[in-house]
Coordinates of C-alpha atoms in Angstrom, one line a residue:
Chain A
X1 CA 11.7 39.2 36.6
X2 CA 13.2 35.7 36.6
X3 CA 10.9 32.8 35.7
X4 CA 11.5 29.7 37.6
X5 CA 11.1 26.1 36.0
X6 CA 8.2 25.5 38.4
X7 CA 6.4 28.6 36.9
X8 CA 6.9 27.3 33.4
X9 CA 5.5 24.1 34.4
X10 CA 2.4 25.7 36.0
X11 CA 1.9 27.7 32.8
X12 CA 2.1 24.6 30.6
X13 CA -0.3 22.6 32.7
X14 CA -2.6 25.7 32.7
X15 CA -2.5 26.0 28.9
X16 CA -3.0 22.1 28.5
X17 CA -6.1 22.3 30.8
X18 CA -7.4 25.4 28.9
X19 CA -7.1 23.4 25.6
X20 CA -8.9 20.4 26.9
X21 CA -11.7 22.5 28.3
X22 CA -12.0 24.4 25.0
X23 CA -12.2 21.1 23.1
X24 CA -14.8 19.8 25.5
X25 CA -17.0 22.9 25.2
X26 CA -16.8 23.0 21.5
X27 CA -17.9 19.3 21.1
X28 CA -21.4 18.7 19.8
X29 CA -23.9 17.3 22.6
X30 CA -24.6 13.7 22.4
X31 CA -28.4 13.7 22.1
X32 CA -29.4 10.7 24.2
X33 CA -31.6 10.1 27.1
X34 CA -33.7 13.2 26.9
X35 CA -37.1 11.7 25.9
X36 CA -40.0 12.0 28.2
X37 CA -40.9 8.9 29.8
X38 CA -44.2 8.3 28.0
X39 CA -42.5 8.8 24.5
X40 CA -39.9 6.0 25.5
X41 CA -42.8 3.7 26.5
X42 CA -44.5 4.3 23.0
X43 CA -41.2 3.9 21.3
X44 CA -40.6 0.7 23.1
X45 CA -44.1 -0.8 22.4
X46 CA -43.9 0.1 18.7
X47 CA -40.5 -1.4 18.4
X48 CA -41.8 -4.7 19.9
X49 CA -44.7 -4.7 17.6
X50 CA -42.6 -4.0 14.5
X51 CA -40.0 -6.6 15.6
X52 CA -42.8 -9.1 16.0
X53 CA -44.3 -8.3 12.8
X54 CA -40.9 -8.8 11.0
X55 CA -40.4 -12.2 12.6
X56 CA -43.8 -13.3 11.3
X57 CA -43.1 -12.0 7.8
X58 CA -39.5 -13.6 7.9
X59 CA -41.0 -17.0 8.6
X60 CA -43.7 -16.4 5.8
X61 CA -40.9 -15.7 3.4
X62 CA -39.0 -18.9 4.4
X63 CA -42.1 -21.1 3.9
X64 CA -42.8 -19.4 0.5
X65 CA -39.1 -19.6 -0.8
X66 CA -39.2 -23.4 0.2
X67 CA -42.4 -23.9 -1.9
X68 CA -41.0 -21.8 -4.7
X69 CA -37.8 -23.9 -4.8
X70 CA -39.8 -27.1 -5.1
X71 CA -41.9 -25.7 -8.0
X72 CA -38.7 -24.4 -9.7
X73 CA -37.1 -27.8 -9.4
X74 CA -40.0 -29.4 -11.3
X75 CA -39.7 -26.8 -14.0
X76 CA -35.9 -27.2 -14.2
X77 CA -36.3 -30.9 -14.8
X78 CA -38.2 -30.2 -18.0
X79 CA -35.7 -27.6 -19.2
X80 CA -32.8 -27.9 -21.5
X81 CA -29.3 -28.4 -20.0
X82 CA -28.2 -25.3 -21.7
X83 CA -30.9 -23.0 -20.1
X84 CA -30.3 -24.7 -16.7
X85 CA -26.5 -23.9 -17.0
X86 CA -27.1 -20.4 -17.8
X87 CA -29.6 -20.1 -14.9
X88 CA -27.1 -21.7 -12.4
X89 CA -24.3 -19.4 -13.5
X90 CA -26.5 -16.2 -13.4
X91 CA -27.9 -17.2 -9.9
X92 CA -24.4 -17.8 -8.5
X93 CA -23.1 -14.4 -10.1
X94 CA -26.0 -12.4 -8.6
X95 CA -25.8 -13.9 -5.1
X96 CA -29.1 -16.0 -5.5
X97 CA -27.2 -19.3 -5.0
X98 CA -25.4 -20.6 -1.9
X99 CA -21.6 -20.7 -2.0
X100 CA -19.2 -22.9 0.0
X101 CA -15.4 -22.3 0.3
X102 CA -12.6 -21.4 2.5
X103 CA -12.6 -18.1 4.1
X104 CA -12.7 -16.2 7.4
X105 CA -15.2 -15.5 10.1
X106 CA -15.2 -12.0 11.7
X107 CA -16.9 -11.4 15.0
X108 CA -17.6 -7.7 15.9
X109 CA -18.7 -6.8 19.4
X110 CA -19.2 -3.6 21.4
X111 CA -16.7 -2.7 23.9
X112 CA -17.4 -4.7 27.0
X113 CA -17.5 -1.4 29.0
X114 CA -20.7 -0.2 27.3
X115 CA -24.2 -1.6 27.1
X116 CA -26.5 -1.5 24.1
X117 CA -29.3 -0.1 26.4
X118 CA -27.3 3.2 26.4
X119 CA -26.7 2.9 22.6
X120 CA -25.6 6.1 20.8
X121 CA -24.8 6.4 17.1
X122 CA -22.1 8.8 18.0
X123 CA -20.2 6.5 20.5
X124 CA -17.2 4.6 19.1
X125 CA -17.4 2.0 21.6
X126 CA -20.7 0.5 19.8
X127 CA -20.5 -1.3 16.5
X128 CA -22.1 1.0 14.0
X129 CA -23.5 0.3 10.6
X130 CA -20.8 2.4 9.2
X131 CA -18.4 -0.1 10.6
X132 CA -20.0 -3.0 8.8
X133 CA -20.3 -1.0 5.5
X134 CA -16.6 0.0 5.8
X135 CA -15.6 -3.6 6.5
X136 CA -17.7 -5.0 3.6
X137 CA -16.1 -2.4 1.4
X138 CA -12.6 -3.4 2.6
X139 CA -13.4 -7.1 2.1
X140 CA -14.5 -6.6 -1.5
X141 CA -11.3 -4.8 -2.0
X142 CA -9.5 -8.1 -1.1
X143 CA -11.5 -9.9 -3.7
X144 CA -14.1 -11.4 -1.3
X145 CA -16.3 -13.7 -3.3
X146 CA -19.3 -14.1 -0.9
X147 CA -20.3 -12.4 2.3
X148 CA -23.0 -12.8 4.8
X149 CA -23.7 -10.9 8.0
X150 CA -25.6 -12.9 10.8
X151 CA -26.6 -15.3 8.1
X152 CA -27.9 -12.7 5.6
X153 CA -26.2 -12.7 2.3
X154 CA -24.6 -9.3 1.3
X155 CA -24.3 -8.1 -2.1
X156 CA -22.8 -4.8 -3.7
X157 CA -26.4 -3.3 -3.4
X158 CA -27.4 -4.5 0.1
X159 CA -28.0 -1.5 2.2
X160 CA -26.5 -1.6 5.8
X161 CA -28.0 1.0 8.0
X162 CA -28.6 1.7 11.6
X163 CA -32.0 2.0 13.2
X164 CA -32.2 2.7 17.0
X165 CA -29.7 0.3 18.7
X166 CA -30.0 -2.3 15.9
X167 CA -28.7 -2.8 12.4
X168 CA -30.7 -3.5 9.2
X169 CA -29.3 -5.6 6.4
X170 CA -31.8 -4.8 3.7
X171 CA -35.1 -5.0 5.5
X172 CA -33.8 -7.5 8.1
X173 CA -33.1 -6.5 11.7
X174 CA -30.0 -7.8 13.2
X175 CA -28.4 -7.4 16.7
X176 CA -25.0 -7.7 18.2
X177 CA -22.8 -9.7 18.1
X178 CA -22.2 -9.3 14.4
X179 CA -20.8 -12.3 12.8
X180 CA -19.5 -11.7 9.2
X181 CA -18.6 -14.9 7.1
X182 CA -16.5 -14.3 4.0
X183 CA -15.3 -16.5 1.3
X184 CA -11.9 -15.7 -0.3
X185 CA -8.2 -16.2 0.4
X186 CA -7.9 -15.9 4.3
X187 CA -4.7 -14.2 4.3
X188 CA -5.7 -11.2 2.1
X189 CA -9.1 -11.0 3.6
X190 CA -7.7 -10.7 7.1
X191 CA -5.8 -7.6 5.9
X192 CA -9.4 -6.0 5.4
X193 CA -10.0 -5.7 9.2
X194 CA -7.1 -3.3 10.0
X195 CA -9.5 -0.3 9.6
X196 CA -12.0 -1.7 12.3
X197 CA -9.0 -2.2 14.7
X198 CA -8.7 1.5 15.3
X199 CA -12.1 1.7 16.9
X200 CA -13.1 1.0 20.4
X201 CA -14.9 -2.1 19.5
X202 CA -13.9 -5.9 19.9
X203 CA -13.0 -7.9 17.0
X204 CA -12.1 -11.6 16.4
X205 CA -11.0 -13.4 13.4
X206 CA -10.9 -17.0 12.6
X207 CA -9.9 -18.8 9.4
X208 CA -12.3 -21.5 8.4
X209 CA -11.7 -24.2 6.0
X210 CA -15.3 -24.6 4.7
X211 CA -17.8 -21.9 5.1
X212 CA -21.4 -21.9 3.7
X213 CA -22.8 -18.6 2.6
X214 CA -26.6 -18.8 2.1
X215 CA -28.2 -17.5 -1.1
X216 CA -29.7 -14.0 -0.9
X217 CA -33.3 -13.7 0.3
X218 CA -33.6 -10.1 -1.0
X219 CA -36.3 -9.4 -3.5
X220 CA -35.1 -9.6 -7.1
X221 CA -37.9 -7.9 -8.7
X222 CA -37.1 -4.8 -10.8
X223 CA -39.6 -2.0 -11.2
X224 CA -37.6 0.6 -12.9
X225 CA -34.8 -1.2 -14.8
X226 CA -35.0 -3.0 -18.2
X227 CA -32.4 -4.5 -20.4
X228 CA -31.3 -1.9 -23.1
X229 CA -32.3 -2.7 -26.5
X230 CA -29.4 -2.1 -29.0
Chain B
X1 CA 12.8 16.6 43.1
X2 CA 10.4 19.5 42.2
X3 CA 11.7 19.6 38.8
X4 CA 11.2 15.8 38.2
X5 CA 7.7 16.2 39.7
X6 CA 6.9 19.0 37.1
X7 CA 8.4 17.1 34.3
X8 CA 6.2 14.2 35.0
X9 CA 3.1 16.4 35.4
X10 CA 4.0 18.0 32.0
X11 CA 4.3 14.6 30.3
X12 CA 1.1 13.2 31.8
X13 CA -0.7 16.4 30.6
X14 CA 0.7 15.9 27.1
X15 CA -0.5 12.2 27.0
X16 CA -4.0 13.2 28.3
X17 CA -4.1 16.1 25.6
X18 CA -3.3 13.8 22.8
X19 CA -5.8 11.0 24.1
X20 CA -8.3 13.7 24.2
X21 CA -7.7 15.0 20.7
X22 CA -7.8 11.4 19.2
X23 CA -11.0 10.6 20.9
X24 CA -12.5 14.0 19.5
X25 CA -11.2 13.1 16.1
X26 CA -13.1 9.7 16.3
X27 CA -16.3 11.1 17.5
X28 CA -16.2 14.1 15.2
X29 CA -15.9 11.4 12.2
X30 CA -19.0 9.6 13.6
X31 CA -21.0 12.9 13.9
X32 CA -19.9 13.9 10.4
X33 CA -21.1 10.6 8.9
X34 CA -24.2 10.1 10.8
X35 CA -27.5 11.6 9.5
X36 CA -29.7 13.5 11.9
X37 CA -32.4 11.1 13.0
X38 CA -35.3 11.3 15.4
X39 CA -37.6 9.0 17.0
X40 CA -40.4 9.4 14.4
X41 CA -38.2 9.1 11.4
X42 CA -36.4 5.9 12.7
X43 CA -39.9 4.4 13.5
X44 CA -41.0 5.3 10.1
X45 CA -37.9 3.6 8.6
X46 CA -38.6 0.5 10.6
X47 CA -42.3 0.5 9.5
X48 CA -41.2 1.0 5.8
X49 CA -38.8 -2.1 6.1
X50 CA -41.7 -4.1 7.1
X51 CA -44.0 -2.8 4.4
X52 CA -41.2 -3.7 1.7
X53 CA -40.8 -7.3 3.3
X54 CA -44.8 -7.7 3.1
X55 CA -44.5 -6.5 -0.6
X56 CA -41.7 -9.2 -0.9
X57 CA -44.0 -11.8 0.5
X58 CA -46.7 -10.8 -1.9
X59 CA -44.2 -10.9 -4.7
X60 CA -43.1 -14.4 -3.9
X61 CA -46.7 -15.6 -3.8
X62 CA -47.2 -14.3 -7.2
X63 CA -44.0 -16.0 -8.4
X64 CA -45.1 -19.2 -6.8
X65 CA -48.4 -19.1 -8.5
X66 CA -46.9 -18.4 -11.9
X67 CA -44.4 -21.1 -11.4
X68 CA -47.3 -23.4 -11.0
X69 CA -49.5 -22.3 -13.7
X70 CA -47.1 -21.0 -16.4
X71 CA -45.5 -23.1 -19.0
X72 CA -42.2 -24.0 -17.6
X73 CA -40.1 -22.4 -20.2
X74 CA -41.8 -19.1 -19.9
X75 CA -41.4 -19.0 -16.1
X76 CA -37.6 -19.6 -16.4
X77 CA -37.4 -17.0 -19.2
X78 CA -38.8 -14.3 -16.6
X79 CA -36.1 -15.3 -14.1
X80 CA -33.4 -15.4 -16.6
X81 CA -34.4 -11.9 -17.9
X82 CA -34.3 -10.4 -14.3
X83 CA -31.0 -12.2 -13.5
X84 CA -29.5 -11.0 -16.7
X85 CA -30.4 -7.4 -15.8
X86 CA -29.0 -7.8 -12.2
X87 CA -25.9 -9.4 -13.3
X88 CA -24.3 -6.5 -15.1
X89 CA -23.7 -8.6 -18.3
X90 CA -26.2 -6.5 -20.1
X91 CA -26.5 -2.8 -20.5
X92 CA -29.7 -1.4 -18.7
X93 CA -32.0 1.6 -18.8
X94 CA -34.6 3.2 -16.7
X95 CA -35.6 6.4 -14.9
X96 CA -33.4 7.6 -12.1
X97 CA -31.1 10.3 -11.0
X98 CA -27.6 11.4 -11.7
X99 CA -25.2 12.8 -8.8
X100 CA -22.2 14.7 -10.1
X101 CA -19.3 16.0 -8.1
X102 CA -16.1 17.7 -9.1
X103 CA -13.5 16.4 -6.7
X104 CA -12.4 13.3 -4.9
X105 CA -13.9 12.9 -1.3
X106 CA -13.2 10.2 1.2
X107 CA -14.5 7.0 -0.3
X108 CA -16.9 6.4 2.7
X109 CA -19.1 9.2 1.6
X110 CA -19.8 7.5 -1.6
X111 CA -20.5 4.1 0.0
X112 CA -22.8 5.7 2.5
X113 CA -24.6 7.6 -0.3
X114 CA -25.0 4.3 -2.2
X115 CA -26.4 2.6 0.9
X116 CA -28.9 5.4 1.3
X117 CA -30.0 5.3 -2.3
X118 CA -30.3 1.4 -2.4
X119 CA -32.4 1.8 0.9
X120 CA -34.7 4.2 -1.2
X121 CA -35.2 1.8 -4.1
X122 CA -31.9 2.2 -6.4
X123 CA -31.9 -0.9 -8.6
X124 CA -28.7 -0.3 -10.6
X125 CA -25.9 1.9 -9.9
X126 CA -22.7 3.0 -11.8
X127 CA -19.8 5.1 -11.0
X128 CA -18.3 7.0 -14.0
X129 CA -20.1 4.5 -16.2
X130 CA -18.7 1.4 -14.2
X131 CA -21.6 -0.7 -13.1
X132 CA -21.5 -1.5 -9.4
X133 CA -21.7 -5.3 -8.8
X134 CA -20.2 -8.0 -6.6
X135 CA -17.4 -8.1 -9.0
X136 CA -16.5 -4.4 -9.1
X137 CA -17.7 -3.4 -5.4
X138 CA -14.8 -2.0 -3.2
X139 CA -13.8 1.7 -3.3
X140 CA -10.4 3.1 -2.1
X141 CA -9.1 6.6 -2.0
X142 CA -6.0 6.8 -4.3
X143 CA -4.6 10.3 -5.0
X144 CA -7.1 12.6 -6.6
X145 CA -9.5 9.8 -7.5
X146 CA -10.8 6.4 -6.5
X147 CA -9.8 2.8 -7.0
X148 CA -13.0 0.8 -7.8
X149 CA -11.8 -2.6 -7.2
X150 CA -9.1 -2.7 -9.9
X151 CA -10.0 0.3 -12.0
X152 CA -8.9 3.9 -11.2
X153 CA -11.5 6.5 -11.6
X154 CA -10.6 10.2 -12.0
X155 CA -12.6 13.3 -11.2
X156 CA -15.2 14.7 -12.1
X157 CA -17.4 11.8 -10.7
X158 CA -20.9 11.0 -11.7
X159 CA -23.1 8.4 -10.3
X160 CA -25.9 7.1 -12.3
X161 CA -28.7 5.5 -10.2
X162 CA -31.8 3.8 -11.7
X163 CA -34.9 3.8 -9.4
X164 CA -37.7 6.1 -8.4
X165 CA -36.6 9.5 -9.1
X166 CA -38.3 11.6 -6.3
X167 CA -37.5 9.0 -3.5
X168 CA -33.9 8.9 -4.6
X169 CA -33.5 12.6 -4.7
X170 CA -35.2 13.1 -1.3
X171 CA -33.0 10.4 0.3
X172 CA -29.8 12.4 -0.3
X173 CA -30.7 16.0 -1.1
X174 CA -32.8 16.8 2.0
X175 CA -31.8 19.3 4.6
X176 CA -29.0 17.8 6.7
X177 CA -28.9 14.9 4.4
X178 CA -25.6 13.4 3.1
X179 CA -25.1 16.0 0.3
X180 CA -25.4 18.8 3.0
X181 CA -22.9 17.0 5.2
X182 CA -20.5 16.3 2.3
X183 CA -20.6 20.1 1.4
X184 CA -19.9 20.9 4.9
X185 CA -16.9 18.5 5.0
X186 CA -15.5 19.8 1.7
X187 CA -16.1 23.5 1.4
X188 CA -16.0 24.5 -2.3
X189 CA -17.0 21.1 -3.7
X190 CA -19.8 21.3 -6.3
X191 CA -22.4 18.6 -6.1
X192 CA -25.5 18.3 -8.7
X193 CA -28.3 16.1 -8.4
X194 CA -30.3 15.7 -11.5
X195 CA -33.5 13.7 -12.2
X196 CA -33.5 11.9 -15.5
X197 CA -36.4 10.2 -17.4
X198 CA -34.0 7.8 -19.0
X199 CA -30.5 6.8 -17.7
X200 CA -28.2 4.3 -19.5
X201 CA -25.8 2.1 -17.5
X202 CA -23.4 0.1 -19.7
X203 CA -22.7 -3.6 -19.3
X204 CA -19.6 -4.6 -17.5
X205 CA -16.9 -5.7 -20.0
X206 CA -16.7 -9.5 -20.1

């Protein structure tokens, strides 16, 4: 039997459609939008309560930090220059002091085609916590000396995780757009964003001559760690 | 004419197929990395974040009170001690867990694991005895190991994490947790999680 080119074409198209269908069937289902209405309402109310509570706690923290800074200033005035120098150096090293310098500002946004109302942590068009973690990791590899996300100082031990449609930096909730300020050499820092470009999200980078990265507001109390005695 | 039309159809199907495969790869990577969450667990995490913030407020109130009442030097000494322990300039000890695995994995697994451990109270972390700090952070896959900023780390790998043993273990070793997902992604990998009463993390070289 003679096979014509048209037959070959049909077979190829058939095989391709078969493969696409098989891939589609094998895909894990995206679990969104299946909650009963009542559950969604409770969720929404609780989220509002938690967000409101967090705003109040954040305000309280700012007031306390201010008072603490005033008290510390008075104590510092009575301290030796050597102690003060050590304190300043260690605060700077651990991220508990503000830093100023040249760097870049990266803005990450969801793909304009999607809305946060339909957020899924399995959709590559949304900025995910893992995007921010990967970006911070890549920035450190390019010798970033200070990083903040939406005004929150990031350190090597700052957890970045997703909760519902928002992202948490430590215990602080942040929402899109995500603005990452980084101090370091602008040219090499820009190389760090290449990984994020492969995703469906929007990314802008600006070189900035003078950036101010705030001090960390994370708790610095240690409950389990002590300095080893020789 | 017919031949041309078929050729175009085949090319279009090829493009569609490759787009589909790429899209699946990206989604699979997100599914592989993302932990199973449900409404209750996410609400609980939010609630815990607020609890920790409230504890921080209480901590700051205590610090402020101490700063006002303590002798100035004593107050600064406390802060210096904490900063020295945090900076990596001093070796530190404490209870915690050790995670050991025998082969290189994609570095995002390690950064994801560290993020989960820190969320659960990890205070100090080292990879193959190299303390994780702002100066050493940054992991990249290189051959059979990792580049940790400027230092090459070879397998086997062990992470030492100081913090609450039970919470740290539960954060990563639960069903469907990051260790389960790593084992799924790397069949044959051996991962051990051990609770330790006393862990030692060396100081960073000056």
